[in-house]
Coordinates of C-alpha atoms in Angstrom, one line a residue:
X1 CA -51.7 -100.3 -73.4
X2 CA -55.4 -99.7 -73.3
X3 CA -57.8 -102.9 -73.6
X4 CA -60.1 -101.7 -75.2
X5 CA -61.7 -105.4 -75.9
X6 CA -62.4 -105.3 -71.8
X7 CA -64.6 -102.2 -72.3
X8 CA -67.1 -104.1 -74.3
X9 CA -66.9 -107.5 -72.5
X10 CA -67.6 -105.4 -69.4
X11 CA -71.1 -103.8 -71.1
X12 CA -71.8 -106.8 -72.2
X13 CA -71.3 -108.7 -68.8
X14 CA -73.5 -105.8 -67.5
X15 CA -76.3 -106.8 -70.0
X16 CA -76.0 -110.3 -68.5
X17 CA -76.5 -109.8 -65.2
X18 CA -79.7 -107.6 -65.7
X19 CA -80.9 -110.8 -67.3
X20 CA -81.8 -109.0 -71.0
X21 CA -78.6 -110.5 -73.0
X22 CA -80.2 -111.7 -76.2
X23 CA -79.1 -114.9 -78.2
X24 CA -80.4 -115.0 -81.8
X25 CA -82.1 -117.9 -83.1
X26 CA -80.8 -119.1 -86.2
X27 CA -83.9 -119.8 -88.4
X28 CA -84.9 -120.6 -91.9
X29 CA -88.2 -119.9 -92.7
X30 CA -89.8 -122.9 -95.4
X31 CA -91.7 -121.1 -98.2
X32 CA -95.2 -122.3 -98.3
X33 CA -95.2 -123.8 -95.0
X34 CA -95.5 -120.7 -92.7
X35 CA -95.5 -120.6 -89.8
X36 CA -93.0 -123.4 -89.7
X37 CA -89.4 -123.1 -89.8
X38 CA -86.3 -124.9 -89.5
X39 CA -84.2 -124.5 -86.3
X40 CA -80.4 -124.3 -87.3
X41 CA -79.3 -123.6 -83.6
X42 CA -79.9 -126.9 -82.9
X43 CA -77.8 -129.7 -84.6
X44 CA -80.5 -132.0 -85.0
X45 CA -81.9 -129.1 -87.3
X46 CA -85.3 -129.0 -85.9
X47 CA -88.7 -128.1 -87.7
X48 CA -90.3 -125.4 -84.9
X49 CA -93.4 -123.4 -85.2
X50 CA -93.0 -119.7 -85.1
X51 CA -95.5 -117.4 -82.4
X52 CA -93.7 -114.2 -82.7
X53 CA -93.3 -113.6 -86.1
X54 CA -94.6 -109.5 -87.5
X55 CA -95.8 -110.5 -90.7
X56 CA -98.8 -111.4 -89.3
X57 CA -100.6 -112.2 -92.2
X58 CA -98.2 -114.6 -93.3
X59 CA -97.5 -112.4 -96.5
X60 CA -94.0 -113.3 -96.8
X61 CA -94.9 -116.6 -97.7
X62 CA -97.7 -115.9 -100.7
X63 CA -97.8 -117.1 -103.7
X64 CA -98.2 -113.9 -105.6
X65 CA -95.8 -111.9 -103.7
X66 CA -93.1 -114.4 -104.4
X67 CA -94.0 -114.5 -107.7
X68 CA -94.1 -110.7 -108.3
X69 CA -90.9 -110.8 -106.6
X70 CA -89.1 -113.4 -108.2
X71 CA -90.1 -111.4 -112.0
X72 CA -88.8 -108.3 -110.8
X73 CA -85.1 -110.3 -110.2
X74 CA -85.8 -111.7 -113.3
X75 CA -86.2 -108.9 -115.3
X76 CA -83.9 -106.3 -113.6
X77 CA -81.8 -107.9 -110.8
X78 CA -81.0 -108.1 -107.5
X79 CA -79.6 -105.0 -106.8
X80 CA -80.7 -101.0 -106.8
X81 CA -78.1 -99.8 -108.1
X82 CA -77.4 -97.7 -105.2
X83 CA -79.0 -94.7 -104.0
X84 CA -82.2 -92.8 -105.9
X85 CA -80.0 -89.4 -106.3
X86 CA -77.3 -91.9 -107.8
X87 CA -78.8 -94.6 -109.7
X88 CA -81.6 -93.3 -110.6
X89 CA -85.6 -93.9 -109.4
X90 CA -85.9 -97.4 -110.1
X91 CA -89.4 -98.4 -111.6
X92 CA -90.3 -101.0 -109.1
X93 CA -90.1 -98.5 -106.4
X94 CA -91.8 -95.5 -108.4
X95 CA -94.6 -97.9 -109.0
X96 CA -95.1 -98.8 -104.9
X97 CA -95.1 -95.1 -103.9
X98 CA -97.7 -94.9 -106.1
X99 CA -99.8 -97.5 -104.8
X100 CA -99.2 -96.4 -101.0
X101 CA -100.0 -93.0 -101.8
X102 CA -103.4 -93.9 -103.5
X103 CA -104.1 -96.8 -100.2
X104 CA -103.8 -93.9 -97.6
X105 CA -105.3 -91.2 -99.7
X106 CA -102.7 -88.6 -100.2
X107 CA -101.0 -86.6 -102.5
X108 CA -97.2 -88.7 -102.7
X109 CA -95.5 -91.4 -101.0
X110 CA -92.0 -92.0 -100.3
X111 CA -90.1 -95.6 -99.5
X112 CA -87.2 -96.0 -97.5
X113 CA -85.0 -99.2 -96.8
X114 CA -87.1 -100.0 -93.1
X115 CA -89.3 -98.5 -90.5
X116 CA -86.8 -97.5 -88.9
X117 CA -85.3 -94.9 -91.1
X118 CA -88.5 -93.4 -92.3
X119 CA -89.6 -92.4 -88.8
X120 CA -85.6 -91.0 -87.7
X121 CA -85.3 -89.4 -90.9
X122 CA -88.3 -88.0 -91.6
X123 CA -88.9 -86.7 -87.7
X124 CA -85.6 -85.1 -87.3
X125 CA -86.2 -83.6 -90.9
X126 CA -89.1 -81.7 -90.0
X127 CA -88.2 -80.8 -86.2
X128 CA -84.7 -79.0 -89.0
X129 CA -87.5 -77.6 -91.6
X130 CA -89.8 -76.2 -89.9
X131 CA -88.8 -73.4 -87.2
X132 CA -88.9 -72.9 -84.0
X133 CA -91.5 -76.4 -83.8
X134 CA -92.6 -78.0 -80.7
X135 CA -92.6 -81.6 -80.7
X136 CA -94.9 -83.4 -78.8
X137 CA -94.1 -87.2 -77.9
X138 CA -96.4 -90.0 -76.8
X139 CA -94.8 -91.7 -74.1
X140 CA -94.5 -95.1 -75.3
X141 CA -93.5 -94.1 -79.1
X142 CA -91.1 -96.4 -81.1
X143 CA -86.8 -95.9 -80.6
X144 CA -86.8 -94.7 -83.9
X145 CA -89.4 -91.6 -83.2
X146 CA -87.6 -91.0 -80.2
X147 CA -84.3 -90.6 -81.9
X148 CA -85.8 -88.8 -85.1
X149 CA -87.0 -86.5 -82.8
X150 CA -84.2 -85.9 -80.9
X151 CA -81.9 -85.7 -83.9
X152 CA -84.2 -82.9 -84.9
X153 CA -83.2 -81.1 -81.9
X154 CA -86.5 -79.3 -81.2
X155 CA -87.9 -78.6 -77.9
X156 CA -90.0 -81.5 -77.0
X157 CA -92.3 -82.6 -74.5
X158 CA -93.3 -86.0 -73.6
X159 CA -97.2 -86.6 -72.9
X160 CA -98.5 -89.8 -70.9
X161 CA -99.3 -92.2 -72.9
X162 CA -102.8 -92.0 -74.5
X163 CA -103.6 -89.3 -72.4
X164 CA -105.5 -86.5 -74.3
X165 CA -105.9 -83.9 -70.7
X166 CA -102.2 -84.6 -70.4
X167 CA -101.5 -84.0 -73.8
X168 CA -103.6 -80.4 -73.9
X169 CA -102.2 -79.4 -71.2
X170 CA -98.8 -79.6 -72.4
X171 CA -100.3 -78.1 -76.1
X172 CA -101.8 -75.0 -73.9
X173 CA -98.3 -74.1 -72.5
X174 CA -96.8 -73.3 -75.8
X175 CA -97.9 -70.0 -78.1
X176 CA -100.8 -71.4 -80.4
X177 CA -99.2 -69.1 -83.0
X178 CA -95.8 -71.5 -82.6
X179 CA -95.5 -74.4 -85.1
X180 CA -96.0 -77.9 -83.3
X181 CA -96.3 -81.3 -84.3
X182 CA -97.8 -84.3 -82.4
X183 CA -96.0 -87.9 -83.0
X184 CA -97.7 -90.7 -81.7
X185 CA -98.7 -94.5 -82.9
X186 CA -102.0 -96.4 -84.0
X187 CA -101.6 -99.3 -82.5
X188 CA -98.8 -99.6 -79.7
X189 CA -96.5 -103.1 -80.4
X190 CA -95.7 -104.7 -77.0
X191 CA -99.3 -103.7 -75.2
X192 CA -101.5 -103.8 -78.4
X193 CA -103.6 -100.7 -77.2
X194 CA -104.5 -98.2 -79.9
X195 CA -104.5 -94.4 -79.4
X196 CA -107.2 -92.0 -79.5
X197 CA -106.4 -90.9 -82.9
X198 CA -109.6 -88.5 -83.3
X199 CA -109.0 -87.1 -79.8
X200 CA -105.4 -86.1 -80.4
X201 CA -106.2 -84.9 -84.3
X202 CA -109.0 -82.4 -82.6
X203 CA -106.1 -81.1 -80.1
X204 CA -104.0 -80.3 -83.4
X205 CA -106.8 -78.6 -84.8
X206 CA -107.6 -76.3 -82.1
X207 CA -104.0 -75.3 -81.2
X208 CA -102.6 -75.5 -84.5
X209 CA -100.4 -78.7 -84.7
X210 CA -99.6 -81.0 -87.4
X211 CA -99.7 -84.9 -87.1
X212 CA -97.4 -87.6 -87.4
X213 CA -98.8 -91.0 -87.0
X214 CA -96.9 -94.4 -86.7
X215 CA -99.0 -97.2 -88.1
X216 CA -96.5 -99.8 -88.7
X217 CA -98.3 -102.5 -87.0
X218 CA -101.6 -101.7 -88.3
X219 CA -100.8 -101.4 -92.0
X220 CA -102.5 -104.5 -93.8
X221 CA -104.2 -105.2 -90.9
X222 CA -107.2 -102.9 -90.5
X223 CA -109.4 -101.2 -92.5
X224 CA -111.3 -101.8 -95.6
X225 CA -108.7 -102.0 -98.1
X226 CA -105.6 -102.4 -94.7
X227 CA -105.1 -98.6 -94.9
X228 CA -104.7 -99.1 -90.9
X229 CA -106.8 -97.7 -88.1
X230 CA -106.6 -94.4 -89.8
X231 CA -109.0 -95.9 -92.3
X232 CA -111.0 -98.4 -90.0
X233 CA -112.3 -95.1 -88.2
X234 CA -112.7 -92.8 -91.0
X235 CA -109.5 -90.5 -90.0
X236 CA -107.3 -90.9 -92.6
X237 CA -108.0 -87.4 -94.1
X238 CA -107.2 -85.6 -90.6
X239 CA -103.5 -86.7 -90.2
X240 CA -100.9 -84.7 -91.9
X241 CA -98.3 -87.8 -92.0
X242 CA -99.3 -91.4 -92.4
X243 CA -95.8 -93.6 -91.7
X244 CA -95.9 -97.2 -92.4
X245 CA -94.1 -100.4 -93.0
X246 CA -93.5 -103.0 -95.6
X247 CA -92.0 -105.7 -93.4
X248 CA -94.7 -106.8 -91.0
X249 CA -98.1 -107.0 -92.4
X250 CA -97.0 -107.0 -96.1
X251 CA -94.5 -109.6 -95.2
X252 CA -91.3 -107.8 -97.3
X253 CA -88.5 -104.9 -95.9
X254 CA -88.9 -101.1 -96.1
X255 CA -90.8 -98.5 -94.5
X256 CA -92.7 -95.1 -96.1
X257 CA -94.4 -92.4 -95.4
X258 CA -97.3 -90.8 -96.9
X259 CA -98.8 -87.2 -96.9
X260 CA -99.0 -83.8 -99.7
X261 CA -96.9 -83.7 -102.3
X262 CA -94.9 -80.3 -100.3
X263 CA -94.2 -82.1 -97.7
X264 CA -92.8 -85.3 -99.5
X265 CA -91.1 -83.1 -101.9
X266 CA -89.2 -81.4 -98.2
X267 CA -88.3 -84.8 -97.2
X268 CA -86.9 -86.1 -100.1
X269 CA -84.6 -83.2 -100.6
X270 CA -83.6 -82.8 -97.0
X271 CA -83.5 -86.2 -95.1
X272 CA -80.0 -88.0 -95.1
X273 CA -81.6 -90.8 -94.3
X274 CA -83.4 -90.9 -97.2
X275 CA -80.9 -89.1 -99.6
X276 CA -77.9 -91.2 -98.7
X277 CA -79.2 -94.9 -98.5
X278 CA -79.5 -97.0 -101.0
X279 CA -83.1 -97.9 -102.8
X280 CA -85.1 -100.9 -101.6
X281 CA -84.2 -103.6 -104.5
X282 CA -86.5 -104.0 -107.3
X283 CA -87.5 -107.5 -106.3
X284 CA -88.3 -106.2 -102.7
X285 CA -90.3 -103.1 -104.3
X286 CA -92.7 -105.6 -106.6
X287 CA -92.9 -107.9 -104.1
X288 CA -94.4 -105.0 -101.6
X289 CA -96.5 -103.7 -104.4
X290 CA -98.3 -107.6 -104.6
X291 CA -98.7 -107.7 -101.2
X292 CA -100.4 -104.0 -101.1
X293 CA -102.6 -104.9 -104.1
X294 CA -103.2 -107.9 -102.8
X295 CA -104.6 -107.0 -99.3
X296 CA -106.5 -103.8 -100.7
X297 CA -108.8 -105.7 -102.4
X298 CA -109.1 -109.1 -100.1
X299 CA -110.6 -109.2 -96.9
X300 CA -109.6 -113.2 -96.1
X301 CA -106.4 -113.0 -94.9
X302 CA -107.5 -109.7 -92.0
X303 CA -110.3 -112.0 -91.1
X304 CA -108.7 -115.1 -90.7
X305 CA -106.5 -113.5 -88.6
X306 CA -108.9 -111.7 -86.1
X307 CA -110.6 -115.4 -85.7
X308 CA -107.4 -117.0 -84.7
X309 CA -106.5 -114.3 -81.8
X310 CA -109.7 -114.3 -80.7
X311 CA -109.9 -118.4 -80.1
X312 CA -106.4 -117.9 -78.9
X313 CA -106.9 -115.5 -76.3
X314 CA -110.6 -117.4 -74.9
X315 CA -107.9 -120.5 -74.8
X316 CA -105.6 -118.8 -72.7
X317 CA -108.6 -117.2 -70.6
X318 CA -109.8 -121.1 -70.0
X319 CA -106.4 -122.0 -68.3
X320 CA -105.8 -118.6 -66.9
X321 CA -102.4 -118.0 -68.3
X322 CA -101.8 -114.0 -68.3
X323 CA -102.1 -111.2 -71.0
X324 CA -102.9 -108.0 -71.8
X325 CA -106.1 -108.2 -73.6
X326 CA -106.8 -105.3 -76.1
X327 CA -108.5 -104.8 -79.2
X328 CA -105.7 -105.9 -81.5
X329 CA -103.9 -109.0 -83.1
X330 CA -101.0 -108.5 -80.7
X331 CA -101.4 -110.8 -77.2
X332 CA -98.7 -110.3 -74.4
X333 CA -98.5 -113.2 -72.3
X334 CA -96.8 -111.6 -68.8
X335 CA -94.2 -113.0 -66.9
X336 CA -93.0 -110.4 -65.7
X337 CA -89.4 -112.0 -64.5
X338 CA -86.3 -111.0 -67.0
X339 CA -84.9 -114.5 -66.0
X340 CA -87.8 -116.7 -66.0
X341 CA -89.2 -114.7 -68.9
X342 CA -86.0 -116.1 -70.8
X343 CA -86.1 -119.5 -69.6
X344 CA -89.7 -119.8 -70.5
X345 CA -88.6 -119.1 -74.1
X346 CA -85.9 -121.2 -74.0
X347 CA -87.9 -124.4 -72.6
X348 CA -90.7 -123.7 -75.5
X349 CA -88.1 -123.9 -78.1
X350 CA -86.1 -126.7 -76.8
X351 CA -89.0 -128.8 -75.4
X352 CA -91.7 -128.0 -77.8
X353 CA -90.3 -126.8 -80.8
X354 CA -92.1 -123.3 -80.3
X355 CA -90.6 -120.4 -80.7
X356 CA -91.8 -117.3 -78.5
X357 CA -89.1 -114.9 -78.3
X358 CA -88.8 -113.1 -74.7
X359 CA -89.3 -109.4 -74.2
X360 CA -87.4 -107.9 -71.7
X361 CA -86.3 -104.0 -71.0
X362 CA -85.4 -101.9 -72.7
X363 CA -87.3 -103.1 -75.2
X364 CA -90.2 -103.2 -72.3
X365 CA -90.3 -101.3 -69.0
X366 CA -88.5 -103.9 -66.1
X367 CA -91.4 -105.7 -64.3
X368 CA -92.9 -105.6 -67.2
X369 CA -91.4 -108.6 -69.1
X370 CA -93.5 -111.2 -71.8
X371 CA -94.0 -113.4 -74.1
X372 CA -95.3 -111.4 -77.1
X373 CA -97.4 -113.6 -79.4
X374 CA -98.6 -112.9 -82.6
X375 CA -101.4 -115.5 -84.2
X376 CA -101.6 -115.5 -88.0
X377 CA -104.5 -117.3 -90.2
X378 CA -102.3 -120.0 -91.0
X379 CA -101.4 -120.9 -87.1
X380 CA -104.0 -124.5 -86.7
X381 CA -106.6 -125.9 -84.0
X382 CA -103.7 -128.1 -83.3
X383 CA -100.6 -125.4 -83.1
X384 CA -103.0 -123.7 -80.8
X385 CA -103.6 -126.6 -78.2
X386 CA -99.9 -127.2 -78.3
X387 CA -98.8 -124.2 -77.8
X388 CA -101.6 -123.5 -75.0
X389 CA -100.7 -126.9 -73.3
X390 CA -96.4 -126.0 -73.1
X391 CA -97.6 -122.6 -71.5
X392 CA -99.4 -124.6 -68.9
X393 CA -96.8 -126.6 -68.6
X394 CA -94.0 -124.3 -68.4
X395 CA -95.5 -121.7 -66.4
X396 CA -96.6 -124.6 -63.3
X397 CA -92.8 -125.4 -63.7
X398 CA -91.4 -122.2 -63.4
X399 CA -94.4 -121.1 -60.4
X400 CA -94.8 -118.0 -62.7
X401 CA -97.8 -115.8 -61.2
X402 CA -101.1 -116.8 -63.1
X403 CA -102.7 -113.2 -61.4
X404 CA -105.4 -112.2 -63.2
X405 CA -104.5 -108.4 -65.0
X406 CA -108.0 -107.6 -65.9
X407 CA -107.8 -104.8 -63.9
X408 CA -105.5 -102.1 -64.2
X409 CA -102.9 -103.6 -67.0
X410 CA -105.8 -104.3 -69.3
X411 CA -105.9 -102.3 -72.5

């Protein structure tokens, strides 16, 4: 007999010994008193104070969006249905695309169940569509671009990351007269560096290329109305394909894209990922649409964010703990240690009630490990020191490297 249970205890055991097996923490969040949360791993139930949270503006949490939310059950239920070719286009969700496609300034938008989905589906999609393409890759681009656009099955070539000579160079090897398309991300998760959008949209210009931009942690966040960095540096018109989320910024589950009606039209016809999955529910889809509406038209929230990282990261500069610094909200605090990077997590949540959750590979190149923290406006003076003075704490205990980086790893 074949054990087959010894296959997977094996690839798990493997996982272990590179020092990157994750244990979840079992959280529940407390409704208008983010960022704090209940820790149910422990038995004494704990109250901890979240740093690593993606809804970043605390969105999950507001008023509004709960309430727009909770109507929505109210009025039509929990459930889709099932999937839009099925059950039907559900109002609530008819009504977001709406609103997305008027934030970014395009023709149509169309909502999936996550992030995740949009970008494989609607990558692979168009590498299927449109043919003979080229893709071109940023180095660093999300696991879900990466497999849409080797789903697709195109030829591809990977660019360094960021790097516009690399990037031509790579552009100038193919037949300007063959179709290409350029995938790459606003602002990059685990580093928080931001690409040089109007570089790489002047590339596709001159040899012919569409554009597919990944602005999931961006949305909400920047620009005017929190278009993204698309909108903050007047580009929004330049990029054939705007993808975004609803689960970080706008605190709620689902992920679109946005661009000209033909295009949309393609995608909704073609992707399986889109075509077989059932429709965000219409308490998720009203409670996006608040949070949208909400953050077009108020500037607070973005703000009070922006202050907090910015006293965070001087804080950390004063006791000369580690990061990547960068021109976003997003602050990697390097350890650069699989194992100690895990027990640092683990003696912030046990000994402090503060919960960082470890990066290690793949998520992040090995050497490369972290802490990635992620201030919101509603993090206080007071969570600040505390969290500040366990870093001290834990780092002198563990003899973690305090090396500067603001040299080379800087963004």
């Amino acid at each position: 007999m074949i054990n087959y249970d010894q296959f997977f205890v094996n690839a798990v055991d493997k996982v272990k010994e590179e020092g990157r097996y994750r244990q979840f923490t079992d959280l529940a969040r407390q409704a208008g008193a983010f960022p704090a949360a209940v820790n149910h791993s422990d038995q004494a139930q704990k109250e901890v104070v979240i740093w690593c949270s993606n809804d970043y503006l605390g969105m999950g949490q507001h008023e509004d969006v709960i309430a727009a939310a909770r109507t929505a059950m109210q009025t039509m239920g929990m459930g889709a249905g099932g999937t839009r070719n099925i059950a039907g286009n559900n109002h609530a969700v008819v009504e977001l695309e709406r609103e997305l496609a008027s934030l970014h300034g395009k023709e149509k938008a169309l909502a999936f169940v996550c992030g995740y989905v949009a970008n494989e589906a609607t990558l692979s999609t168009l590498s299927l569509i449109i043919p003979d393409c080229v893709v071109f890759s940023d180095q660093l681009n999300h696991a879900s671009m990466i497999q849409g656009i080797r789903a697709g099955k195109a030829e591809r070539y990977i660019f360094k990351h960021n790097n516009v000579e690399h990037l031509e160079s790579l552009l100038k090897s193919v037949d300007i007269d063959r179709p290409k398309m350029i995938a790459f991300e606003s602002v990059y998760s685990m580093d928080g560096d931001i690409a040089p959008i109007k570089e790489i949209c002047d590339l596709a210009d001159k040899y012919n290329a569409i554009t597919y931009i990944d602005e999931v942690h961006a949305v909400g966040m920047y620009g005017p109305h929190g278009a993204g960095i698309c909108e903050q540096q007047g580009l929004m018109d330049r990029v054939t394909i705007i993808q975004g989320t609803l689960a970080k910024a706008y605190g709620g589950m689902g992920g679109y894209i946005a661009a000209n009606a033909q295009l949309i039209d393609a995608i909704r016809s073609y992707a399986p990922g889109f075509i077989f999955t059932t429709a965000l529910p219409p308490s998720v889809a009203a409670g996006a649409l608040a949070s949208v509406q909400h953050l077009r038209a108020s500037d607070v929230e973005r703000k009070g964010q922006q202050e907090r990282v910015s006293r965070l990261k001087s804080m950390l500069r004063q006791c000369q703990i580690p990061f990547l610094d960068n021109n976003t909200h997003i602050v990697p605090v390097m350890v650069r240690d699989p194992n100690l990077c895990r027990q640092a997590s683990e003696i912030l949540m046990e000994e402090f009630n503060i919960f960082v959750q470890h990066i290690n590979f793949p998520t992040v190149p090995k050497g490369t490990e972290r802490l990635r923290i992620t201030p919101t406006p509603l993090h206080t003076d007071e969570m600040m020191e505390k969290l500040v003075d366990a870093l001290i704490e834990v780092f002198d205990r563990l003899q973690i490297n305090k090396q500067s980086l603001q040299s080379s790893e800087s963004a």
